Coordinates of C-alpha atoms in Angstrom, one line a residue:
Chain I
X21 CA 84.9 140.3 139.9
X22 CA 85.8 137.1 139.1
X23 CA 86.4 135.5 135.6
X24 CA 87.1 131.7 134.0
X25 CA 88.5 130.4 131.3
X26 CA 87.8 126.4 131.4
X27 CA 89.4 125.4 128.5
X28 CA 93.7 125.5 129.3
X29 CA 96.3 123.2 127.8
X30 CA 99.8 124.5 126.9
X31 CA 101.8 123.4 123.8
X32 CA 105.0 122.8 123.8
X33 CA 107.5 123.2 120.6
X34 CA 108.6 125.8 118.4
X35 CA 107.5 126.9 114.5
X36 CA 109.2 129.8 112.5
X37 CA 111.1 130.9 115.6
X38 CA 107.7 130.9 117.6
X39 CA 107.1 129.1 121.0
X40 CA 103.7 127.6 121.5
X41 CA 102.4 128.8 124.6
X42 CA 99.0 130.4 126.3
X43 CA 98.7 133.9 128.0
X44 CA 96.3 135.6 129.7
X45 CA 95.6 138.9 128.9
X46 CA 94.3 141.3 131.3
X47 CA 93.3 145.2 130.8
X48 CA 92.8 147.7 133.7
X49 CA 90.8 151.3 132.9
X50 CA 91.1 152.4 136.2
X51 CA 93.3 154.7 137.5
X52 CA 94.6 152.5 140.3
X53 CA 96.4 149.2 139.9
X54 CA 94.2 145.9 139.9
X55 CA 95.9 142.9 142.0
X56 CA 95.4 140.4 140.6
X57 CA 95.4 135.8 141.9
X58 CA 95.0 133.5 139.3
X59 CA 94.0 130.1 140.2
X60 CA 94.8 127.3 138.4
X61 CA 92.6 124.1 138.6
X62 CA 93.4 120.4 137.7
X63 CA 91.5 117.1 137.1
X64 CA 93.3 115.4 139.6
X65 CA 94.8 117.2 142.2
X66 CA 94.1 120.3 144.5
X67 CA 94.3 123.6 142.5
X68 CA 97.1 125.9 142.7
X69 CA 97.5 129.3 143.5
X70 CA 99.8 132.5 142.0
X71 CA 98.7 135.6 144.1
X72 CA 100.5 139.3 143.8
X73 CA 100.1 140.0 140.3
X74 CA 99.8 143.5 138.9
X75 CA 97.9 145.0 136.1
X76 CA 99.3 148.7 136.5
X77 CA 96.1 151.5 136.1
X78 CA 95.3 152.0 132.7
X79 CA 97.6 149.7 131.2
X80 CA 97.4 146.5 129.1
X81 CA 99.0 143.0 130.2
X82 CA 99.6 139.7 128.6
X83 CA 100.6 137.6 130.5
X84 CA 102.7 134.7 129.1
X85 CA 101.3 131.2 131.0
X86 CA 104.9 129.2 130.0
X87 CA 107.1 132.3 131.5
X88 CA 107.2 131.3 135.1
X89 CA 108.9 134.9 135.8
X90 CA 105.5 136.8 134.8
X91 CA 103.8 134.4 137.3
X92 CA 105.7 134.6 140.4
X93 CA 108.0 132.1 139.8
X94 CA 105.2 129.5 139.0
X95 CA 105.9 126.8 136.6
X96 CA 102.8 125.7 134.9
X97 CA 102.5 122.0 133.7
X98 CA 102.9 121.9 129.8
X99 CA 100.3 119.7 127.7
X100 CA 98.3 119.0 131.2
X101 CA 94.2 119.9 131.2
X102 CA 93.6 123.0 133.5
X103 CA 91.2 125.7 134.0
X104 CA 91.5 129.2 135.4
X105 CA 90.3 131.7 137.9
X106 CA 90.9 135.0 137.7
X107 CA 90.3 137.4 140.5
X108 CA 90.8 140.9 141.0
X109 CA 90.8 143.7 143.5
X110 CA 89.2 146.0 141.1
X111 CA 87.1 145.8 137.5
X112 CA 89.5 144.6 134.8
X113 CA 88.4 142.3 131.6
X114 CA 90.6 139.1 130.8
X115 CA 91.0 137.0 127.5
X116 CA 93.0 134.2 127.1
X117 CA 94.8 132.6 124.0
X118 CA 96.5 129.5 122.5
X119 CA 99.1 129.5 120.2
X120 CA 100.1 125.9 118.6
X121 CA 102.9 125.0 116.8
X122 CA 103.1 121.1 117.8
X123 CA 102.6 120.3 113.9
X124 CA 104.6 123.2 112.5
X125 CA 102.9 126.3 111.2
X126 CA 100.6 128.4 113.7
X127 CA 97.4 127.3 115.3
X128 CA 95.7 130.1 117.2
X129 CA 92.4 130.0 119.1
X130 CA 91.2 133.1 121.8
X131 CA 88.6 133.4 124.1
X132 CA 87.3 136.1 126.1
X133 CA 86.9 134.7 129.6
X134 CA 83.7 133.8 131.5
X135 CA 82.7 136.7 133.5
X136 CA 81.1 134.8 137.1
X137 CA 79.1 136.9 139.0
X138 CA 77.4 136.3 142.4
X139 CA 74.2 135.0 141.0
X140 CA 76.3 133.1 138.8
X141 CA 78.4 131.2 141.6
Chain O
X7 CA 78.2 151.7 125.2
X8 CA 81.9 150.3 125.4
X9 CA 83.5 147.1 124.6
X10 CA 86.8 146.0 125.3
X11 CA 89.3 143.3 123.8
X12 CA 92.5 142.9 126.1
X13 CA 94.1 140.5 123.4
X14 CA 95.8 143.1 121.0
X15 CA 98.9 141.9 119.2
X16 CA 99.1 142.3 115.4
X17 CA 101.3 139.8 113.6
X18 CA 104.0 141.5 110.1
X19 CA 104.2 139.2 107.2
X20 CA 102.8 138.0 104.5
X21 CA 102.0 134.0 103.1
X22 CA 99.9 132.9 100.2
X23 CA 99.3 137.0 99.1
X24 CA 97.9 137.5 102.2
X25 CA 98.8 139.8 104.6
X26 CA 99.3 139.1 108.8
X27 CA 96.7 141.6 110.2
X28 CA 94.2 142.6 112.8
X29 CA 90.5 144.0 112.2
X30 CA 88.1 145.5 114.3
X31 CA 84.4 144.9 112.6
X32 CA 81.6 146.8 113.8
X33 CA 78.2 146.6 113.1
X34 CA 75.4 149.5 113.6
X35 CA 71.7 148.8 113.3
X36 CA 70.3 151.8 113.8
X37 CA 69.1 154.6 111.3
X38 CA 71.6 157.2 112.3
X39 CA 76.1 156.9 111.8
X40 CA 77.0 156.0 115.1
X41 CA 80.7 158.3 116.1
X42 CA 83.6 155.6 117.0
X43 CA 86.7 156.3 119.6
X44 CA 89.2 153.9 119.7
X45 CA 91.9 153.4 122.9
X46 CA 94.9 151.4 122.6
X47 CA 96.3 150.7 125.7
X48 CA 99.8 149.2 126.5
X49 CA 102.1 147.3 128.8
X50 CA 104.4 150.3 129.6
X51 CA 102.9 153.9 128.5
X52 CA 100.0 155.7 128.4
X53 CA 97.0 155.2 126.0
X54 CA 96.5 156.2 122.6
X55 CA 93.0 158.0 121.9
X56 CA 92.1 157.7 118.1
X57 CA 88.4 159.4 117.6
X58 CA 86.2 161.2 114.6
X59 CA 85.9 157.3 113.7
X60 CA 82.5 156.3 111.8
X61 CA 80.2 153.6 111.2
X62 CA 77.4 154.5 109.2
X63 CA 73.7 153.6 109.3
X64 CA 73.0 149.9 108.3
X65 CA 76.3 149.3 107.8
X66 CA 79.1 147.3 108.9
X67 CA 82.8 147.9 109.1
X68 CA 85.6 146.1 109.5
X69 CA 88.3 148.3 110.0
X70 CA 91.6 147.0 109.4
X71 CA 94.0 148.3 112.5
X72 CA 97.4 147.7 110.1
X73 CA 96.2 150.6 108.1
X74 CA 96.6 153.9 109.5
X75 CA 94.3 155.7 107.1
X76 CA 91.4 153.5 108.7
X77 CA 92.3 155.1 111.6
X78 CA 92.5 158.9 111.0
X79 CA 96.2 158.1 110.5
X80 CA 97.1 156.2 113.7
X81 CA 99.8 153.7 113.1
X82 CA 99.4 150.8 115.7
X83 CA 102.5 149.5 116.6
X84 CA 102.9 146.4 115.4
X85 CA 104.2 143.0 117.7
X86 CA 103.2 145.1 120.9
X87 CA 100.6 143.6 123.5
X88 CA 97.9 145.8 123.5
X89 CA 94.3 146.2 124.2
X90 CA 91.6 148.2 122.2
X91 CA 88.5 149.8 124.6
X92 CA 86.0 150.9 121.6
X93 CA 83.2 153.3 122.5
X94 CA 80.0 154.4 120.5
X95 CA 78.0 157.1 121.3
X96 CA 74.8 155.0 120.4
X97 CA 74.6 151.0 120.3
X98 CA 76.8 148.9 118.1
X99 CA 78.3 145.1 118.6
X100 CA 82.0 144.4 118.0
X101 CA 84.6 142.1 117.3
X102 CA 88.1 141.6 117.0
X103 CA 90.2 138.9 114.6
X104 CA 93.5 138.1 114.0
X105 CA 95.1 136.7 111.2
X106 CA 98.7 135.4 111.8
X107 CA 100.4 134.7 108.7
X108 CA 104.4 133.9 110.0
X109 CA 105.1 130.9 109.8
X110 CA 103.1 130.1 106.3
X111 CA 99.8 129.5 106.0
X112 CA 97.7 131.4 107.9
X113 CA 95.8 131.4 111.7
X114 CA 92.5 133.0 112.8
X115 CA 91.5 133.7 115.8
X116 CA 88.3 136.3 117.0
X117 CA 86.2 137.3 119.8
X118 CA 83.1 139.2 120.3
X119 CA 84.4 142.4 122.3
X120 CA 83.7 142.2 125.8
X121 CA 80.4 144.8 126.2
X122 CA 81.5 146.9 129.3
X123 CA 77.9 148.6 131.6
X124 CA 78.1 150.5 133.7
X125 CA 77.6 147.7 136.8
X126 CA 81.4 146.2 135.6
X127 CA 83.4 149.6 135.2
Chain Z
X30 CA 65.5 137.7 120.2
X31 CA 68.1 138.8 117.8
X32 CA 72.0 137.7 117.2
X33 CA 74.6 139.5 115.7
X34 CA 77.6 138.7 113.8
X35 CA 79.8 141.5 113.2
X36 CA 82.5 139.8 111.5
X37 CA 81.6 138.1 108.5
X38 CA 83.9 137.4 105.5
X39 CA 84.0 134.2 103.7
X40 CA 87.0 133.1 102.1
X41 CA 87.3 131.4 98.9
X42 CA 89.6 128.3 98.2
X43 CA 89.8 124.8 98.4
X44 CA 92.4 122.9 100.7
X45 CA 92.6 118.9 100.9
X46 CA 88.8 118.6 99.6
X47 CA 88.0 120.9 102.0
X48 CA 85.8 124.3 100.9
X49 CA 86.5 127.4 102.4
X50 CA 83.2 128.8 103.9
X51 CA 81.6 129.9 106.5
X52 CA 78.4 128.6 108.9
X53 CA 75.9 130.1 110.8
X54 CA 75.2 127.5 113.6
X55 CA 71.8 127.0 114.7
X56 CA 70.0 125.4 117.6
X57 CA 66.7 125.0 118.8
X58 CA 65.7 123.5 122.1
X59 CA 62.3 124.5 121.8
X60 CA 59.3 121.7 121.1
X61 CA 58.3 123.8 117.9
X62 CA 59.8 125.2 114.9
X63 CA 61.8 128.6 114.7
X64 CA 61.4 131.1 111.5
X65 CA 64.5 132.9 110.9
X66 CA 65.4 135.8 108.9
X67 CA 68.8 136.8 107.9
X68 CA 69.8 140.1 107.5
X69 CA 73.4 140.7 105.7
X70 CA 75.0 143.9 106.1
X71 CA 77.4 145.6 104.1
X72 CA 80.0 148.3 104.1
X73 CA 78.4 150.4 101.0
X74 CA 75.4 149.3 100.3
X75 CA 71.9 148.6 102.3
X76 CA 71.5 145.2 103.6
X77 CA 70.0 141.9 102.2
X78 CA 67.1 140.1 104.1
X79 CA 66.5 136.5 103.7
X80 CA 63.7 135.3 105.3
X81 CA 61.8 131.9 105.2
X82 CA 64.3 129.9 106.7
X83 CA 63.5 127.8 109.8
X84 CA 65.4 125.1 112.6
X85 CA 63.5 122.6 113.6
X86 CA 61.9 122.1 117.2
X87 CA 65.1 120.3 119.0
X88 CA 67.4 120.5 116.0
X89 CA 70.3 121.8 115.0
X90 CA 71.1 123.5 111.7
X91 CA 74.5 124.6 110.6
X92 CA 74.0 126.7 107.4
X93 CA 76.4 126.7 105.1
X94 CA 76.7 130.7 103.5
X95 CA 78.2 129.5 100.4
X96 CA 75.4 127.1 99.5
X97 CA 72.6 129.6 98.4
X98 CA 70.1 126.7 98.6
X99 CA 70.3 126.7 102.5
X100 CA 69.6 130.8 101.9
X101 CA 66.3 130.2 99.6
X102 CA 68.4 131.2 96.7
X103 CA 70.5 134.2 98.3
X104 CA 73.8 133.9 97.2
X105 CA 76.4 135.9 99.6
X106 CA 79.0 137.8 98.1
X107 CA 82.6 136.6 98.8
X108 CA 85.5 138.0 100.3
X109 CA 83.0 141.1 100.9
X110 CA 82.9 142.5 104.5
X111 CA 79.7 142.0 106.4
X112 CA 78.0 141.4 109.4
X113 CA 74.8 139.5 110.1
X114 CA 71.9 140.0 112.1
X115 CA 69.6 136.8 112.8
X116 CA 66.3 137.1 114.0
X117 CA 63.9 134.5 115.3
X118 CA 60.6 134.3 116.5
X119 CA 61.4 132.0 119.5
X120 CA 64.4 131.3 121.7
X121 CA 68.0 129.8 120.0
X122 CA 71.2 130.3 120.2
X123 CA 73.4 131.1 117.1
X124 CA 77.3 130.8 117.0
X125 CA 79.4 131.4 113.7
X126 CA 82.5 130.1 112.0
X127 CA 85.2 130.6 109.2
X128 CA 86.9 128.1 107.6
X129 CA 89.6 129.2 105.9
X130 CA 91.6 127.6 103.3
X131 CA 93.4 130.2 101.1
X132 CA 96.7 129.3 102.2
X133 CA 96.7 125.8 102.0
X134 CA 96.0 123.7 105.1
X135 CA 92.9 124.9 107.4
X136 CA 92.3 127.9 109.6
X137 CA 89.2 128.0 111.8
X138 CA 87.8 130.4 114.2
X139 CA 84.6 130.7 115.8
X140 CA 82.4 132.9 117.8
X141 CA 78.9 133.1 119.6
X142 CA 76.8 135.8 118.3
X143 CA 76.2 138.8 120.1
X144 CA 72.7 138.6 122.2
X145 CA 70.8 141.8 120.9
X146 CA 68.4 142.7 124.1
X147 CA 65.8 145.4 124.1
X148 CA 68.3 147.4 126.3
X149 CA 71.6 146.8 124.2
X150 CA 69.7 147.9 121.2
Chain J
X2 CA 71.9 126.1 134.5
X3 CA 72.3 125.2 131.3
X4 CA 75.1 125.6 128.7
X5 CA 74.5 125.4 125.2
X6 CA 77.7 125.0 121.9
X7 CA 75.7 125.7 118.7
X8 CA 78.6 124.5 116.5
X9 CA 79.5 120.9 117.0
X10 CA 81.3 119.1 114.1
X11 CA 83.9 116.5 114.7
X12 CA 86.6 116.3 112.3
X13 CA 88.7 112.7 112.0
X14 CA 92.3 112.3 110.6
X15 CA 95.7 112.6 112.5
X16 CA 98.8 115.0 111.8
X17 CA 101.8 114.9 113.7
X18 CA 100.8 112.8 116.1
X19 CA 97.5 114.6 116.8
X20 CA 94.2 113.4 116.3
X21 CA 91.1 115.9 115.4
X22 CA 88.5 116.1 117.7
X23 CA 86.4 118.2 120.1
X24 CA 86.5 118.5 123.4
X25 CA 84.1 120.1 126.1
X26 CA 85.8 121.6 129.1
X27 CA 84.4 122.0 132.4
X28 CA 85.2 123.6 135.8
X29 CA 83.8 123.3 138.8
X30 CA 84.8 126.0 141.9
X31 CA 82.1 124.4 144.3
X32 CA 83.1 122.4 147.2
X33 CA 80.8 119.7 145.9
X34 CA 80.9 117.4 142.4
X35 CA 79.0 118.8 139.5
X36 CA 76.0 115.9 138.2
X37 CA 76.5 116.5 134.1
X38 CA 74.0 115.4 131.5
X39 CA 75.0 116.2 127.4
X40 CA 72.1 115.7 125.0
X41 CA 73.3 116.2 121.5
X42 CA 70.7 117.8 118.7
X43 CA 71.1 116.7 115.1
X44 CA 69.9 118.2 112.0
X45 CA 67.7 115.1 111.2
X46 CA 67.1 113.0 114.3
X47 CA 66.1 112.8 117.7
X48 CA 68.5 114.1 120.5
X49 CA 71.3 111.7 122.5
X50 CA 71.5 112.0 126.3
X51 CA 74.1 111.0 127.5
X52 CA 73.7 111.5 131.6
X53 CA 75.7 110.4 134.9
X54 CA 78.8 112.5 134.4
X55 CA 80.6 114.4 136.8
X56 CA 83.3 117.1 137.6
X57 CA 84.4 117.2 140.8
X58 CA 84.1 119.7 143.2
X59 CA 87.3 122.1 142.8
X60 CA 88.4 120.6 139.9
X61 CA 88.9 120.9 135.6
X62 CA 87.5 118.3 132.8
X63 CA 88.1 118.1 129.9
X64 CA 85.8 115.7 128.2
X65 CA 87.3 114.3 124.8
X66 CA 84.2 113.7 122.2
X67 CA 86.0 111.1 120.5
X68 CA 86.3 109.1 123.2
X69 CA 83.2 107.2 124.0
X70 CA 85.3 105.8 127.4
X71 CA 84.5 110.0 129.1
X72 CA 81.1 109.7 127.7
X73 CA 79.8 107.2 129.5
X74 CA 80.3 105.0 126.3
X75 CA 78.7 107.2 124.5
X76 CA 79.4 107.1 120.6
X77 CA 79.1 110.8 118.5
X78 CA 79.1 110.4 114.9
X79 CA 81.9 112.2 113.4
X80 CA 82.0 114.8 110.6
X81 CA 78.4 115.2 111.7
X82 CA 76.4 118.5 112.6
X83 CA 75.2 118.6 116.2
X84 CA 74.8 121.0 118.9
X85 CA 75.4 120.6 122.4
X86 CA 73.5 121.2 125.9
X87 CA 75.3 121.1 129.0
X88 CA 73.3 120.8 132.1
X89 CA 74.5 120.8 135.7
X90 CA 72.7 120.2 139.1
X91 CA 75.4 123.2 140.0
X92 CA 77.2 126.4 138.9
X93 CA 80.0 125.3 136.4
X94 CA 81.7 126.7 133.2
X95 CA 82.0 125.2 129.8
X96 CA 84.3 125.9 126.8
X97 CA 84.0 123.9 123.8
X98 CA 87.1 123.6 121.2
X99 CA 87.7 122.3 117.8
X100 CA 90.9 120.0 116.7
X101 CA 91.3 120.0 113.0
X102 CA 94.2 118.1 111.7
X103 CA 92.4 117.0 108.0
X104 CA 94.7 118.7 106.0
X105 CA 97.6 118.7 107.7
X106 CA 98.9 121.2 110.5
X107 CA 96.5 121.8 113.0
X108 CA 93.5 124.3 113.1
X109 CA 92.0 125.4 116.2
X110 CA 88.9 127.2 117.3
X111 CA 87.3 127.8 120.4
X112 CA 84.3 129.5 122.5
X113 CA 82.8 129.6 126.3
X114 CA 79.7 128.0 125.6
X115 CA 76.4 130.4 125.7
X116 CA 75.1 131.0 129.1
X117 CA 71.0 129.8 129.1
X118 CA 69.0 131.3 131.6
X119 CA 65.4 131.1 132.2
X120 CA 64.9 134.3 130.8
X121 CA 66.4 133.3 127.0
X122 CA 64.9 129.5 126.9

């Protein structure tokens, strides 16, 4: 299955001792691990790609999109337009979520993400 | 039926009187109580199973997941990524909402639960 | 068709000339009118029905729930839990929002009702 | 297949830099551009098309509302109800996403737009 979420742009800045950032988050009721790509598309240039992630059976995970160490080691642009794929091995549901603090306080806004099935795409 | 939200993470404090908090609101149209199990899972352990849960006939309920006697006396860890996987044993809708209240003033975000057949898990 | 809301709860409050309130968001693509009824649910009581109201053939209509003459006089209670159910006799779609202003400043969220199909419900 | 945003309101002002608005954000995974056309339905008028926009093939847009420049020189009346329909000669996703800066802060809210196949419309 795979799933979209078309609306990404990360924040930058900080609020109350709290980074503005974006994160994916994945859960897995299976009783085997889900691997996991997540492709990240641009306006402009050729999208990229962040294969071998994990969402362990039966367990929750949030990914945090400005911690290149839960991504492989992939830096995502900050306050750049993007969309992303999701694809896994196995069923698992994803949800993605903004947090804004560009203009002090906390602006929050969550979708779940588009599931795309084959009729669909 | 089941329905899932991945994005679990309940904000602590308080601004303006009003508590940081998240609620799970179900409604039930049918004629009969419909019996509610709720599943936390997590990042690093094994789920929590909370049933004996209720939402009566005609009736909607928002249940607030930062009080444990809404939940048969589960406390829900709070700051913790988690997901919630909701199941009915006759047909409801769902939805889950956040309200962040640290850094002053307050944030929403909500979703529609994720409805899980039988074709997707 | 039918949509469902199961979140509803509408603040109170005024922020910067702004209301706190929430909208049911209506639109009709349809070259003829659509009759809606709105059905408000409670925790501990049995619901309200308004009926009567309609969206014009390739209109939108946001109804505002704390103006009880876009409800033919119904006047929702506030800062009450409740879900709503919106019925129409032809094809729409139906999203709803919270603005909330309690705090001071604005929070928003926002959701697409639930699609009630004959095999959901 | 068509996409369809219920709740479109356009807030004005600036805070911190940031100016309100909307945006409608697109993704296209085909290997060839997506053909767009947005009509916008009022409470009180006729619709607006506003046709000949694309996404390319493999790639994100993020269309700002405010900007008549991405709409083809389009102009939407702000702080005016209207709902939107997406239409595509191809597959593609659509998230739509509110920017509300009118009383300082920022407020955010967000949803994937609702799916219209032929069976619904």
């Amino acid at each position: 299955m795979r799933w979209i979420i078309p609306d990404g742009w990360m924040p930058t800045g900080s609020s109350a001792g709290i980074d503005a950032h974006e994160a994916v988050c994945v859960v897995n009721l299976a009783t085997h691990d889900a691997q996991l790509t997540f492709t990240f598309l641009f306006e402009d240039r050729e999208p990229d790609v962040v294969d071998g992630l994990i969402c362990g059976a039966r367990r929750s995970r949030h990914f945090r999109l400005d911690w290149p160490h839960e991504l492989g080691g992939y830096r995502l642009a900050a306050e750049t337009p993007y969309s992303l794929l999701v694809e896994s091995d196995s069923p698992i549901s994803v949800q993605h979520t903004r947090v804004d603090t560009r203009a002090g306080g906390i602006a929050l806004m969550t979708t779940m993400a588009g599931a795309l099935h084959r009729m669909t795409l």
